[in-house]
Short mmCIF file of C-alpha atoms and ligand atoms in Angstrom, two decimals:
data_model
loop_
_atom_site.label_atom_id
_atom_site.label_comp_id
_atom_site.label_asym_id
_atom_site.label_seq_id
_atom_site.Cartn_x
_atom_site.Cartn_y
_atom_site.Cartn_z
CA UNK A 157 -15.85 -98.37 15.02
CA UNK A 158 -13.57 -98.70 12.04
CA UNK A 159 -10.86 -100.65 13.83
CA UNK A 160 -13.20 -103.55 14.41
CA UNK A 161 -14.35 -103.47 10.82
CA UNK A 162 -10.75 -103.52 9.69
CA UNK A 163 -9.95 -106.39 11.93
CA UNK A 164 -12.91 -108.37 10.64
CA UNK A 165 -11.97 -107.57 7.06
CA UNK A 166 -8.37 -108.48 7.61
CA UNK A 167 -9.43 -111.91 8.69
CA UNK A 168 -11.55 -112.30 5.60
CA UNK A 169 -9.90 -113.15 2.29
CA UNK A 170 -10.59 -110.05 0.25
CA UNK A 171 -10.30 -109.55 -3.45
CA UNK A 172 -9.75 -105.83 -3.80
CA UNK A 173 -10.30 -105.85 -7.54
CA UNK A 174 -13.79 -107.25 -7.13
CA UNK A 175 -14.96 -104.26 -5.11
CA UNK A 176 -17.04 -102.30 -7.55
CA UNK A 177 -17.58 -98.57 -7.53
CA UNK A 178 -20.90 -98.93 -5.72
CA UNK A 179 -19.41 -100.99 -2.98
CA UNK A 180 -20.36 -99.92 0.49
CA UNK A 181 -16.73 -99.37 1.19
CA UNK A 182 -15.62 -95.93 0.26
CA UNK A 183 -12.36 -95.27 -1.48
CA UNK A 184 -10.85 -94.11 1.79
CA UNK A 185 -11.73 -97.34 3.46
CA UNK A 186 -10.24 -99.48 0.78
CA UNK A 187 -7.05 -97.48 0.91
CA UNK A 188 -7.03 -97.72 4.65
CA UNK A 189 -7.51 -101.46 4.55
CA UNK A 190 -4.72 -101.89 2.05
CA UNK A 191 -2.53 -99.67 4.17
CA UNK A 192 -3.31 -101.44 7.41
CA UNK A 193 -3.01 -104.90 6.08
CA UNK A 194 0.00 -104.33 3.86
CA UNK A 195 -1.50 -107.20 1.81
CA UNK A 196 -0.22 -106.06 -1.49
CA UNK A 197 3.19 -105.50 -0.04
CA UNK A 198 3.76 -108.70 1.81
CA UNK A 199 5.52 -110.26 -1.14
CA UNK A 200 7.06 -107.02 -2.26
CA UNK A 201 8.79 -106.70 1.07
CA UNK A 202 10.26 -110.15 0.72
CA UNK A 203 11.48 -109.22 -2.73
CA UNK A 204 13.23 -106.14 -1.46
CA UNK A 205 14.82 -108.18 1.30
CA UNK A 206 16.00 -110.77 -1.18
CA UNK A 207 17.53 -108.20 -3.48
CA UNK A 208 19.30 -106.53 -0.57
CA UNK A 209 20.52 -109.88 0.63
CA UNK A 210 22.06 -110.54 -2.78
CA UNK A 211 23.99 -107.36 -2.37
CA UNK A 212 24.85 -107.24 1.31
CA UNK A 213 25.68 -110.86 1.85
CA UNK A 214 27.78 -111.42 -1.22
CA UNK A 215 29.59 -108.16 -1.34
CA UNK A 216 32.17 -108.34 1.43
CA UNK A 217 34.41 -110.30 1.29
CA UNK A 218 34.78 -111.33 -2.36
CA UNK A 219 33.88 -115.01 -2.69
CA UNK A 220 37.09 -115.74 -4.53
CA UNK A 221 39.83 -113.07 -4.83
CA UNK A 222 40.93 -114.68 -8.08
CA UNK A 223 37.79 -113.56 -9.89
CA UNK A 224 38.57 -109.92 -9.13
CA UNK A 225 40.00 -107.86 -11.94
CA UNK A 226 41.71 -104.51 -11.64
CA UNK A 227 39.50 -101.69 -12.78
CA UNK A 228 40.06 -98.09 -13.84
CA UNK A 229 39.71 -95.37 -11.19
CA UNK A 230 36.58 -93.23 -11.25
CA UNK A 231 37.58 -89.60 -10.89
CA UNK A 232 35.56 -86.50 -9.96
CA UNK A 233 36.91 -83.04 -10.70
CA UNK A 234 36.18 -80.46 -8.01
CA UNK A 235 37.23 -76.93 -7.20
CA UNK A 236 36.25 -73.31 -6.97
CA UNK A 237 34.12 -71.71 -9.66
CA UNK A 238 36.12 -70.35 -12.62
CA UNK A 239 39.24 -72.25 -11.65
CA UNK A 240 38.94 -74.31 -14.84
CA UNK A 241 37.01 -77.53 -14.11
CA UNK A 242 34.98 -77.43 -17.32
CA UNK A 243 37.97 -76.48 -19.41
CA UNK A 244 39.98 -79.33 -17.91
CA UNK A 245 37.23 -81.85 -18.63
CA UNK A 246 36.92 -80.58 -22.20
CA UNK A 247 40.65 -80.88 -22.78
CA UNK A 248 40.76 -84.37 -21.30
CA UNK A 249 37.85 -85.45 -23.48
CA UNK A 250 39.52 -84.09 -26.60
CA UNK A 251 42.73 -85.90 -25.67
CA UNK A 252 40.83 -89.11 -25.67
CA UNK A 253 39.15 -88.54 -28.99
CA UNK A 254 42.51 -87.66 -30.53
CA UNK A 255 44.14 -90.74 -29.05
CA UNK A 256 41.43 -93.03 -30.39
CA UNK A 257 41.33 -91.16 -33.66
CA UNK A 258 37.62 -91.68 -33.64
CA UNK A 259 37.08 -88.08 -34.65
CA UNK A 260 33.48 -88.41 -33.61
CA UNK A 261 31.45 -86.14 -31.47
CA UNK A 262 31.57 -87.23 -27.87
CA UNK A 263 28.17 -87.37 -26.34
CA UNK A 264 27.55 -86.12 -22.90
CA UNK A 265 26.66 -89.15 -20.85
CA UNK A 266 27.90 -87.94 -17.48
CA UNK A 267 31.25 -89.66 -17.68
CA UNK A 268 33.96 -90.53 -20.18
CA UNK A 269 36.97 -92.76 -20.43
CA UNK A 270 40.50 -91.56 -21.03
CA UNK A 271 43.04 -94.05 -22.26
CA UNK A 272 46.74 -93.37 -21.71
CA UNK A 273 49.36 -94.38 -24.29
CA UNK A 274 50.40 -97.09 -21.81
CA UNK A 275 46.91 -98.56 -22.09
CA UNK A 276 45.78 -97.54 -18.62
CA UNK A 277 42.27 -96.15 -18.38
CA UNK A 278 40.58 -93.51 -16.24
CA UNK A 279 36.86 -92.83 -15.98
CA UNK A 280 36.14 -89.14 -15.44
CA UNK A 281 32.75 -88.01 -14.17
CA UNK A 282 32.01 -84.94 -16.21
CA UNK A 283 29.52 -83.26 -13.93
CA UNK A 284 31.84 -80.95 -12.09
CA UNK A 285 31.00 -79.37 -8.80
CA UNK A 286 29.68 -80.54 -5.51
CA UNK A 287 26.09 -81.24 -6.46
CA UNK A 288 26.63 -84.61 -8.07
CA UNK A 289 29.21 -85.62 -5.52
CA UNK A 290 27.00 -84.69 -2.56
CA UNK A 291 23.94 -86.35 -4.07
CA UNK A 292 25.83 -89.59 -4.37
CA UNK A 293 27.39 -89.40 -0.97
CA UNK A 294 24.01 -88.65 0.60
CA UNK A 295 22.57 -91.76 -0.96
CA UNK A 296 25.52 -93.72 0.29
CA UNK A 297 26.70 -94.53 -3.19
CA UNK A 298 30.27 -93.36 -3.48
CA UNK A 299 31.48 -94.21 -6.93
CA UNK A 300 34.38 -91.77 -6.84
CA UNK A 301 37.80 -93.24 -6.12
CA UNK A 302 39.85 -90.08 -6.59
CA UNK A 303 39.13 -86.35 -6.49
CA UNK A 304 41.13 -84.06 -8.76
CA UNK A 305 41.11 -80.71 -7.01
CA UNK A 306 41.48 -77.87 -9.47
CA UNK A 307 43.05 -74.72 -8.00
CA UNK A 308 43.82 -71.74 -10.22
CA UNK A 309 47.42 -70.69 -9.67
CA UNK A 310 46.52 -67.03 -10.11
CA UNK A 311 43.75 -67.13 -7.54
CA UNK A 312 44.75 -69.65 -4.89
CA UNK A 313 42.62 -71.49 -2.35
CA UNK A 314 39.07 -70.15 -2.30
CA UNK A 315 35.79 -70.96 -0.53
CA UNK A 316 34.73 -73.84 -2.78
CA UNK A 317 38.28 -75.19 -2.80
CA UNK A 318 37.95 -75.61 0.94
CA UNK A 319 34.48 -77.14 0.62
CA UNK A 320 35.77 -79.60 -1.96
CA UNK A 321 38.56 -80.67 0.39
CA UNK A 322 36.03 -81.18 3.16
CA UNK A 323 33.74 -83.23 0.90
CA UNK A 324 36.61 -85.45 -0.19
CA UNK A 325 37.93 -85.95 3.33
CA UNK A 326 34.48 -86.76 4.67
CA UNK A 327 34.02 -89.36 1.96
CA UNK A 328 37.59 -90.60 2.56
CA UNK A 329 38.49 -90.09 -1.09
CA UNK A 330 42.14 -89.20 -1.82
CA UNK A 331 43.00 -85.96 -3.60
CA UNK A 332 45.29 -85.04 -6.46
CA UNK A 333 45.86 -81.31 -6.90
CA UNK A 334 45.74 -79.88 -10.40
CA UNK A 335 47.35 -76.46 -10.10
CA UNK A 336 45.69 -74.85 -13.11
CA UNK A 337 46.28 -71.77 -15.25
CA UNK A 338 50.04 -72.20 -14.96
CA UNK A 339 50.33 -70.58 -18.40
CA UNK A 340 49.40 -67.27 -16.83
CA UNK A 341 52.05 -64.70 -16.01
CA UNK A 342 50.69 -64.10 -12.53
CA UNK A 343 50.54 -67.81 -11.71
CA UNK A 344 52.04 -68.74 -8.35
CA UNK A 345 51.84 -72.52 -8.02
CA UNK A 346 53.98 -72.65 -4.89
CA UNK A 347 51.66 -70.25 -3.10
CA UNK A 348 48.74 -72.60 -3.85
CA UNK A 349 50.56 -75.50 -2.24
CA UNK A 350 51.48 -73.35 0.74
CA UNK A 351 47.84 -72.30 1.20
CA UNK A 352 46.64 -75.90 0.98
CA UNK A 353 48.72 -76.78 4.06
CA UNK A 354 46.19 -74.96 6.21
CA UNK A 355 43.58 -77.53 5.13
CA UNK A 356 45.74 -80.53 5.78
CA UNK A 357 46.49 -81.12 2.13
CA UNK A 358 50.27 -81.58 2.15
CA UNK A 359 51.83 -81.84 -1.30
CA UNK A 360 54.84 -84.02 -2.00
CA UNK A 361 57.20 -81.03 -2.39
CA UNK A 362 56.32 -80.03 1.15
CA UNK A 363 56.91 -83.48 2.58
CA UNK A 364 53.38 -84.85 2.23
CA UNK A 365 51.88 -87.55 0.06
CA UNK A 366 49.51 -85.50 -2.10
CA UNK A 367 50.56 -85.28 -5.74
CA UNK A 368 50.30 -81.86 -7.34
CA UNK A 369 50.57 -81.37 -11.09
CA UNK A 370 51.05 -77.97 -12.72
CA UNK A 371 48.72 -77.81 -15.70
CA UNK A 372 47.11 -75.48 -18.16
CA UNK A 373 43.68 -76.78 -18.95
CA UNK A 374 43.32 -74.14 -21.62
CA UNK A 375 46.51 -75.03 -23.49
CA UNK A 376 46.41 -78.71 -22.68
CA UNK A 377 49.80 -78.57 -20.94
CA UNK A 378 50.78 -81.44 -18.67
CA UNK A 379 47.46 -83.27 -18.94
CA UNK A 380 49.27 -86.54 -19.54
CA UNK A 381 51.23 -85.99 -16.31
CA UNK A 382 47.95 -85.41 -14.50
CA UNK A 383 46.53 -88.62 -15.95
CA UNK A 384 49.70 -90.51 -14.99
CA UNK A 385 49.54 -89.18 -11.44
CA UNK A 386 45.95 -90.47 -11.29
CA UNK A 387 46.95 -93.90 -12.50
CA UNK A 388 49.82 -94.01 -9.97
CA UNK A 389 47.44 -93.25 -7.15
CA UNK A 390 44.97 -95.82 -8.49
CA UNK A 391 47.70 -98.46 -8.34
CA UNK A 392 48.32 -97.62 -4.70
CA UNK A 393 44.60 -97.93 -4.03
CA UNK A 394 44.60 -101.40 -5.64
CA UNK A 395 41.21 -100.87 -7.20
CA UNK A 396 39.57 -104.11 -8.13
CA UNK A 397 36.15 -105.09 -9.30
CA UNK A 398 34.15 -108.27 -9.56
CA UNK A 399 32.99 -108.74 -13.16
CA UNK A 400 30.74 -111.64 -12.16
CA UNK A 401 27.60 -111.88 -10.09
CA UNK A 402 24.61 -109.55 -9.95
CA UNK A 403 25.24 -106.13 -11.44
CA UNK A 404 25.58 -103.11 -9.18
CA UNK A 405 26.02 -99.52 -10.21
CA UNK A 406 25.20 -95.92 -9.53
CA UNK A 407 23.05 -93.52 -11.52
CA UNK A 408 25.13 -90.52 -12.58
CA UNK A 409 22.54 -88.70 -14.62
CA UNK A 410 18.96 -89.17 -15.69
CA UNK A 411 17.09 -87.63 -18.55
CA UNK A 412 14.27 -88.24 -20.96
CA UNK A 413 15.42 -88.58 -24.54
CA UNK A 414 12.94 -87.82 -27.31
CA UNK A 415 13.73 -91.00 -29.14
CA UNK A 416 14.99 -93.37 -26.47
CA UNK A 417 12.64 -92.46 -23.62
CA UNK A 418 13.97 -92.42 -20.07
CA UNK A 419 17.74 -92.93 -20.11
CA UNK A 420 20.34 -92.88 -17.39
CA UNK A 421 24.05 -92.84 -17.45
CA UNK A 422 25.59 -95.03 -14.87
CA UNK A 423 28.87 -96.22 -13.51
CA UNK A 424 28.97 -99.96 -13.10
CA UNK A 425 30.57 -100.89 -9.80
CA UNK A 426 30.18 -104.64 -9.88
CA UNK A 427 29.26 -107.35 -12.31
CA UNK A 428 28.90 -106.96 -16.05
CA UNK A 429 25.84 -105.26 -17.43
CA UNK A 430 24.38 -106.71 -20.62
CA UNK A 431 21.35 -106.18 -22.77
CA UNK A 432 18.28 -107.91 -21.36
CA UNK A 433 19.31 -107.48 -17.70
CA UNK A 434 16.56 -106.36 -15.34
CA UNK A 435 17.53 -103.54 -12.98
CA UNK A 436 16.00 -101.56 -10.15
CA UNK A 437 17.14 -98.12 -9.01
CA UNK A 438 15.16 -96.25 -6.40
CA UNK A 439 11.54 -96.42 -7.46
CA UNK A 440 12.29 -97.18 -11.09
CA UNK A 441 13.10 -100.37 -12.93
CA UNK A 442 14.48 -101.24 -16.34
CA UNK A 443 14.69 -104.06 -18.81
CA UNK A 444 17.92 -103.06 -20.54
CA UNK A 445 17.23 -102.55 -24.25
CA UNK A 446 20.41 -100.77 -25.31
CA UNK A 447 23.75 -99.75 -23.89
CA UNK A 448 25.80 -96.90 -25.32
CA UNK A 449 29.26 -95.57 -24.57
CA UNK A 450 30.24 -91.91 -24.53
CA UNK A 451 30.90 -91.96 -28.25
CA UNK A 452 27.30 -92.89 -28.87
CA UNK A 453 28.36 -96.38 -29.92
CA UNK A 454 26.16 -99.27 -28.95
CA UNK A 455 28.06 -101.67 -26.71
CA UNK A 456 27.12 -105.18 -25.73
CA UNK A 457 28.41 -105.09 -22.18
CA UNK A 458 29.86 -102.87 -19.49
CA UNK A 459 32.09 -104.08 -16.66
CA UNK A 460 33.31 -102.53 -13.40
CA UNK A 461 34.15 -98.80 -13.56
CA UNK A 462 32.70 -98.30 -17.00
CA UNK A 463 30.29 -95.54 -17.77
CA UNK A 464 27.31 -96.49 -19.91
CA UNK A 465 24.09 -95.02 -21.04
CA UNK A 466 21.25 -97.39 -20.23
CA UNK A 467 18.04 -97.42 -22.27
CA UNK A 468 14.98 -99.32 -21.13
CA UNK A 469 13.80 -97.62 -17.95
CA UNK A 470 10.08 -97.52 -17.28
CA UNK A 471 10.55 -94.40 -15.19
CA UNK A 472 13.45 -92.12 -14.42
CA UNK A 473 15.56 -92.91 -11.38
CA UNK A 474 17.40 -90.01 -9.70
CA UNK A 475 21.08 -89.22 -9.85
CA UNK A 476 23.06 -90.97 -7.15
CA UNK A 477 20.63 -93.85 -6.82
CA UNK A 478 21.96 -97.35 -6.47
CA UNK A 479 21.33 -99.75 -9.34
CA UNK A 480 20.82 -103.42 -8.51
CA UNK A 481 20.18 -106.32 -10.83
CA UNK A 482 17.17 -108.52 -10.14
CA UNK A 483 16.32 -111.87 -11.66
CA UNK A 484 12.96 -111.06 -13.18
CA UNK A 485 10.58 -108.29 -14.18
CA UNK A 486 8.18 -109.61 -11.61
CA UNK A 487 10.76 -109.15 -8.88
CA UNK A 488 11.56 -105.65 -10.17
CA UNK A 489 7.91 -104.60 -10.01
CA UNK A 490 7.56 -105.90 -6.48
CA UNK A 491 10.67 -104.14 -5.27
CA UNK A 492 9.47 -100.87 -6.78
CA UNK A 493 6.01 -101.37 -5.26
CA UNK A 494 7.58 -101.90 -1.91
CA UNK A 495 9.77 -98.82 -2.13
CA UNK A 496 6.84 -96.63 -3.18
CA UNK A 497 4.84 -98.03 -0.29
CA UNK A 498 7.60 -97.36 2.25
CA UNK A 499 7.97 -93.83 0.99
CA UNK A 500 4.23 -93.21 1.25
CA UNK A 501 4.23 -94.52 4.79
CA UNK A 502 7.04 -92.17 5.68
CA UNK A 503 5.12 -89.28 4.17
CA UNK A 504 1.96 -90.21 6.07
CA UNK A 505 3.95 -90.40 9.28
CA UNK A 506 5.50 -87.00 8.61
CA UNK A 507 2.10 -85.51 7.83
CA UNK A 508 0.60 -86.79 11.03
CA UNK A 509 3.56 -85.49 12.98
CA UNK A 510 3.03 -82.07 11.47
CA UNK A 511 -0.67 -82.21 12.31
CA UNK A 512 0.07 -83.29 15.86
CA UNK A 513 2.60 -80.49 16.29
CA UNK A 514 0.14 -77.94 14.90
CA UNK A 515 -2.56 -79.20 17.20
CA UNK A 516 -0.28 -78.88 20.21
CA UNK A 517 0.67 -75.42 19.12
CA UNK A 518 -3.00 -74.46 18.92
CA UNK A 519 -3.81 -75.93 22.28
CA UNK A 520 -0.89 -74.10 23.78
CA UNK A 521 -1.93 -70.76 22.33
CA UNK A 522 -5.52 -71.34 23.41
CA UNK A 523 -4.41 -72.07 26.91
CA UNK A 524 -2.32 -68.92 27.04
CA UNK A 525 -5.11 -66.80 25.60
CA UNK A 526 -7.53 -68.23 28.04
CA UNK A 527 -5.29 -67.42 30.96
CA UNK A 528 -5.01 -63.81 29.88
CA UNK A 529 -8.73 -63.37 29.17
CA UNK A 530 -10.23 -65.56 31.85
CA UNK A 531 -11.88 -62.61 33.52
CA UNK A 532 -13.78 -61.55 30.38
CA UNK A 533 -17.02 -62.90 28.98
CA UNK A 534 -16.84 -64.23 25.45
CA UNK A 535 -18.62 -61.16 24.16
CA UNK A 536 -15.97 -58.91 25.65
CA UNK A 537 -13.26 -61.14 24.33
CA UNK A 538 -14.84 -61.12 20.96
CA UNK A 539 -14.90 -57.38 20.63
CA UNK A 540 -11.35 -57.17 21.90
CA UNK A 541 -10.10 -59.84 19.58
CA UNK A 542 -12.04 -59.29 16.44
CA UNK A 543 -9.96 -56.23 15.87
CA UNK A 544 -6.64 -57.44 17.08
CA UNK A 545 -6.50 -61.08 16.07
CA UNK A 546 -9.07 -62.09 13.54
CA UNK A 547 -8.06 -65.63 13.12
CA UNK A 548 -7.77 -66.72 16.67
CA UNK A 549 -10.10 -66.47 19.56
CA UNK A 550 -9.15 -68.39 22.59
CA UNK A 551 -11.35 -69.49 25.33
CA UNK A 552 -12.28 -72.64 27.02
CA UNK A 553 -14.73 -72.14 29.83
CA UNK A 554 -15.51 -75.83 29.98
CA UNK A 555 -12.17 -76.32 31.67
CA UNK A 556 -13.59 -74.72 34.77
CA UNK A 557 -14.35 -77.70 36.91
CA UNK A 558 -16.25 -75.71 39.47
CA UNK A 559 -18.69 -74.49 36.85
CA UNK A 560 -21.86 -76.39 36.29
CA UNK A 561 -22.37 -74.55 33.02
CA UNK A 562 -22.89 -76.49 29.83
CA UNK A 563 -21.03 -75.12 26.87
CA UNK A 564 -21.37 -75.42 23.15
CA UNK A 565 -17.92 -75.16 21.56
CA UNK A 566 -18.14 -73.63 18.07
CA UNK A 567 -15.97 -72.84 15.12
CA UNK A 568 -17.44 -70.31 12.72
CA UNK A 569 -16.16 -69.97 9.17
CA UNK A 570 -17.59 -67.51 6.65
CA UNK A 571 -16.87 -66.48 3.10
CA UNK A 572 -16.14 -62.84 3.90
CA UNK A 573 -15.50 -60.75 6.99
CA UNK A 574 -19.00 -59.33 6.75
CA UNK A 575 -20.72 -62.66 7.00
CA UNK A 576 -18.60 -63.78 9.94
CA UNK A 577 -19.37 -60.52 11.66
CA UNK A 578 -23.08 -60.95 10.94
CA UNK A 579 -23.11 -64.43 12.46
CA UNK A 580 -21.24 -63.21 15.51
CA UNK A 581 -23.70 -60.31 15.84
CA UNK A 582 -26.60 -62.71 15.73
CA UNK A 583 -25.00 -64.91 18.31
CA UNK A 584 -24.47 -61.90 20.49
CA UNK A 585 -28.08 -60.80 20.34
CA UNK A 586 -29.18 -64.33 20.99
CA UNK A 587 -30.10 -64.56 24.57
CA UNK A 588 -28.19 -67.66 25.40
CA UNK A 589 -29.69 -69.67 28.13
CA UNK A 590 -28.15 -69.30 31.52
CA UNK A 591 -27.36 -72.98 31.56
CA UNK A 592 -25.64 -73.25 28.23
CA UNK A 593 -22.90 -70.96 27.05
CA UNK A 594 -21.65 -70.48 23.54
CA UNK A 595 -17.94 -71.04 23.41
CA UNK A 596 -16.49 -69.67 20.21
CA UNK A 597 -13.20 -71.45 19.78
CA UNK A 598 -12.34 -69.84 16.52
CA UNK A 599 -13.86 -67.71 13.81
CA UNK A 600 -12.50 -66.59 10.50
CA UNK A 601 -12.79 -66.27 6.76
CA UNK A 602 -12.11 -69.14 4.38
CA UNK A 603 -12.88 -72.74 3.62
CA UNK A 604 -13.05 -75.28 6.38
CA UNK A 605 -9.58 -76.58 6.96
CA UNK A 606 -7.84 -79.46 8.62
CA UNK A 607 -6.88 -77.02 11.39
CA UNK A 608 -10.52 -76.24 12.10
CA UNK A 609 -11.15 -79.96 12.40
CA UNK A 610 -8.22 -80.37 14.77
CA UNK A 611 -9.61 -77.66 17.00
CA UNK A 612 -13.10 -79.09 16.88
CA UNK A 613 -11.79 -82.51 17.73
CA UNK A 614 -9.68 -81.25 20.61
CA UNK A 615 -12.56 -79.36 22.20
CA UNK A 616 -15.45 -81.58 21.03
CA UNK A 617 -16.83 -78.69 19.06
CA UNK A 618 -18.98 -78.21 15.99
CA UNK A 619 -17.81 -76.48 12.83
CA UNK A 620 -20.30 -74.11 11.21
CA UNK A 621 -19.59 -72.87 7.72
CA UNK A 622 -21.43 -70.12 5.94
CA UNK A 623 -21.01 -69.89 2.18
CA UNK A 624 -17.71 -71.70 2.36
CA UNK A 625 -16.48 -75.02 1.04
CA UNK A 626 -14.50 -77.94 2.35
CA UNK A 627 -12.18 -80.01 0.24
CA UNK A 628 -12.89 -83.68 -0.28
CA UNK A 629 -9.96 -84.53 1.97
CA UNK A 630 -11.34 -82.35 4.75
CA UNK A 631 -14.83 -83.82 4.37
CA UNK A 632 -13.46 -87.33 4.52
CA UNK A 633 -11.30 -86.47 7.49
CA UNK A 634 -14.29 -85.00 9.33
CA UNK A 635 -16.39 -88.06 8.57
CA UNK A 636 -13.66 -90.39 9.69
CA UNK A 637 -13.08 -88.55 12.95
CA UNK A 638 -16.76 -87.99 13.61
CA UNK A 639 -16.51 -84.21 13.74
CA UNK A 640 -19.80 -82.44 13.05
CA UNK A 641 -19.43 -79.98 10.18
CA UNK A 642 -22.52 -77.94 9.27
CA UNK A 643 -22.50 -75.98 6.07
CA UNK A 644 -25.12 -73.40 5.24
CA UNK A 645 -25.92 -70.94 2.50
CA UNK A 646 -28.72 -69.18 4.37
CA UNK A 647 -27.77 -67.47 7.57
CA UNK A 648 -31.09 -68.06 9.37
CA UNK A 649 -30.95 -71.77 8.65
CA UNK A 650 -27.50 -71.85 10.15
CA UNK A 651 -28.82 -70.01 13.12
CA UNK A 652 -31.81 -72.35 13.49
CA UNK A 653 -29.59 -75.37 13.48
CA UNK A 654 -27.36 -73.76 16.03
CA UNK A 655 -30.29 -73.02 18.32
CA UNK A 656 -31.43 -76.58 17.98
CA UNK A 657 -28.02 -77.88 18.90
CA UNK A 658 -27.95 -75.55 21.86
CA UNK A 659 -31.31 -76.65 23.19
CA UNK A 660 -30.38 -80.28 22.72
CA UNK A 661 -27.58 -79.67 25.19
CA UNK A 662 -29.94 -78.37 27.83
CA UNK A 663 -31.28 -80.67 30.47
CA UNK A 664 -34.90 -81.55 29.74
CA UNK A 665 -37.27 -79.08 31.37
CA UNK A 666 -39.65 -80.77 33.65
P1 LIG B 226 34.91 -73.76 -13.92
O1 LIG B 226 33.90 -72.79 -13.42
O2 LIG B 226 35.79 -74.26 -12.83
O3 LIG B 226 34.33 -74.88 -14.74
O4 LIG B 226 35.89 -72.94 -14.87
P2 LIG B 226 35.96 -72.86 -16.47
O5 LIG B 226 36.52 -74.11 -17.02
O6 LIG B 226 34.64 -72.40 -16.98
O7 LIG B 226 37.06 -71.73 -16.65
C1 LIG B 226 36.86 -70.40 -16.24
C2 LIG B 226 37.68 -69.46 -17.06
O8 LIG B 226 39.06 -69.73 -16.88
C3 LIG B 226 37.40 -69.60 -18.54
O9 LIG B 226 37.42 -68.33 -19.11
C4 LIG B 226 38.59 -70.41 -19.05
O10 LIG B 226 38.91 -70.12 -20.40
C5 LIG B 226 39.68 -69.98 -18.12
N1 LIG B 226 40.69 -71.01 -17.97
C6 LIG B 226 40.48 -72.30 -17.61
N2 LIG B 226 41.64 -72.97 -17.56
C7 LIG B 226 42.60 -72.10 -17.89
C8 LIG B 226 44.03 -72.20 -18.03
O11 LIG B 226 44.64 -73.23 -17.85
N3 LIG B 226 44.67 -71.06 -18.37
C9 LIG B 226 44.05 -69.89 -18.61
N4 LIG B 226 44.77 -68.83 -18.95
N5 LIG B 226 42.72 -69.76 -18.50
C10 LIG B 226 42.01 -70.85 -18.16
#
């Protein structure tokens, strides 16, 4: 009765580390105890709650509006394939390098900053397409303030143009239209704007409030106008950020660098990130060792809306994950422990749901089979089914309440068809006692599986295996659930054991 043992153990202070390998408790038990008690996670849970509290309580409304500073907009470029997203990003990046006269090679860190001659800045995410955008939205981390929708003037509104509009609208992110490829002879910018009307994107020329800029990403025409339109919209949005308080951000990209180890690029959304900060993101944590900008330059800090490469992660967090600052490494470890634990619990729950569903499915199909074959003896059923449906044989005579018969529910697994057939032949020739009937729930080829156990458990049956194996997990599951599993390598021994089990079911002969 494991539940009682657990209960007793839970009430006993237990030092898990002191349990040696030859402890009476098996590995499964220890895991089960840890799982049931949540001992290790008691503090971790509190840590997670505390970190969340930092974020959720302090975030809205800002403690003091005066501490807020205006911040650059974070822009995502979206649009149909081949409409020029990559080209536009490349041109914008080059513009920036030229303006700064750095002349260096820009590194790909997932985002880059463009500075206008007026001094205004824009952060562009340079992973075009929906994938990054959707990943972030799914995780509830929307770092994008503005979507620049690229539409090729020679092609017009296409499938992914429409999808991009839907993504932006769903996330309530305003759009600026970049009507691209205007250098082309066949370009028809006004047609693009007309087509956009159907998707509720009404450009200024048509009486709406969506800015549209005619550009050529390839030639670099009108890119400044596009940038200015972005800044104008950003002003309307009154984007502000809080440079103080615990750091918050979003992972844009994650990769393992040969020299630096796990690195992420991130957009900081709140606070100011500095070297030495401790961060958690998903199930990973970091002690920030270095920060780099998109020019590969080490920087000492990064404030709201800046894109930085962060070095110092112990493991890689995923794109779109929320970054939160915590006060200590200890806290970080606990939060990660807790998140791993919660995820495992969810997986366990899902697994058991799947098993339950499968079990129900089996029971259902057994019931149906039984209804259709109720008039046959199991031998007749067997010959009918062995040829039609090798993996399933359905019958449950024990359901008959009017029958005084005793039954022995069996599951037979063999290594090859021949051996299964041989066992079934032997069973057939065996003159089963009038009082006890063999009830073959299932027979088939292959190792003993979790499904076999489910069947055996449902019908209180015994699993017999001939020349087959059972994984450690299956063995442990059988032991835990008290399901008899008998494995044999010699067919007559299997048969002897079966006979013994059968006679043990019979009432004692007087
Ligand atoms: P993406 O799939 O949206 O990233 O599109 P790309 O940036 O890869 O561009 C697709 C093709 O269109 C490439 O051959 C580009 O050279 C071309 N292209 C992009 N922008 C322009 C433009 O402004 N004018 C012209 N003529 N071609 C362009």
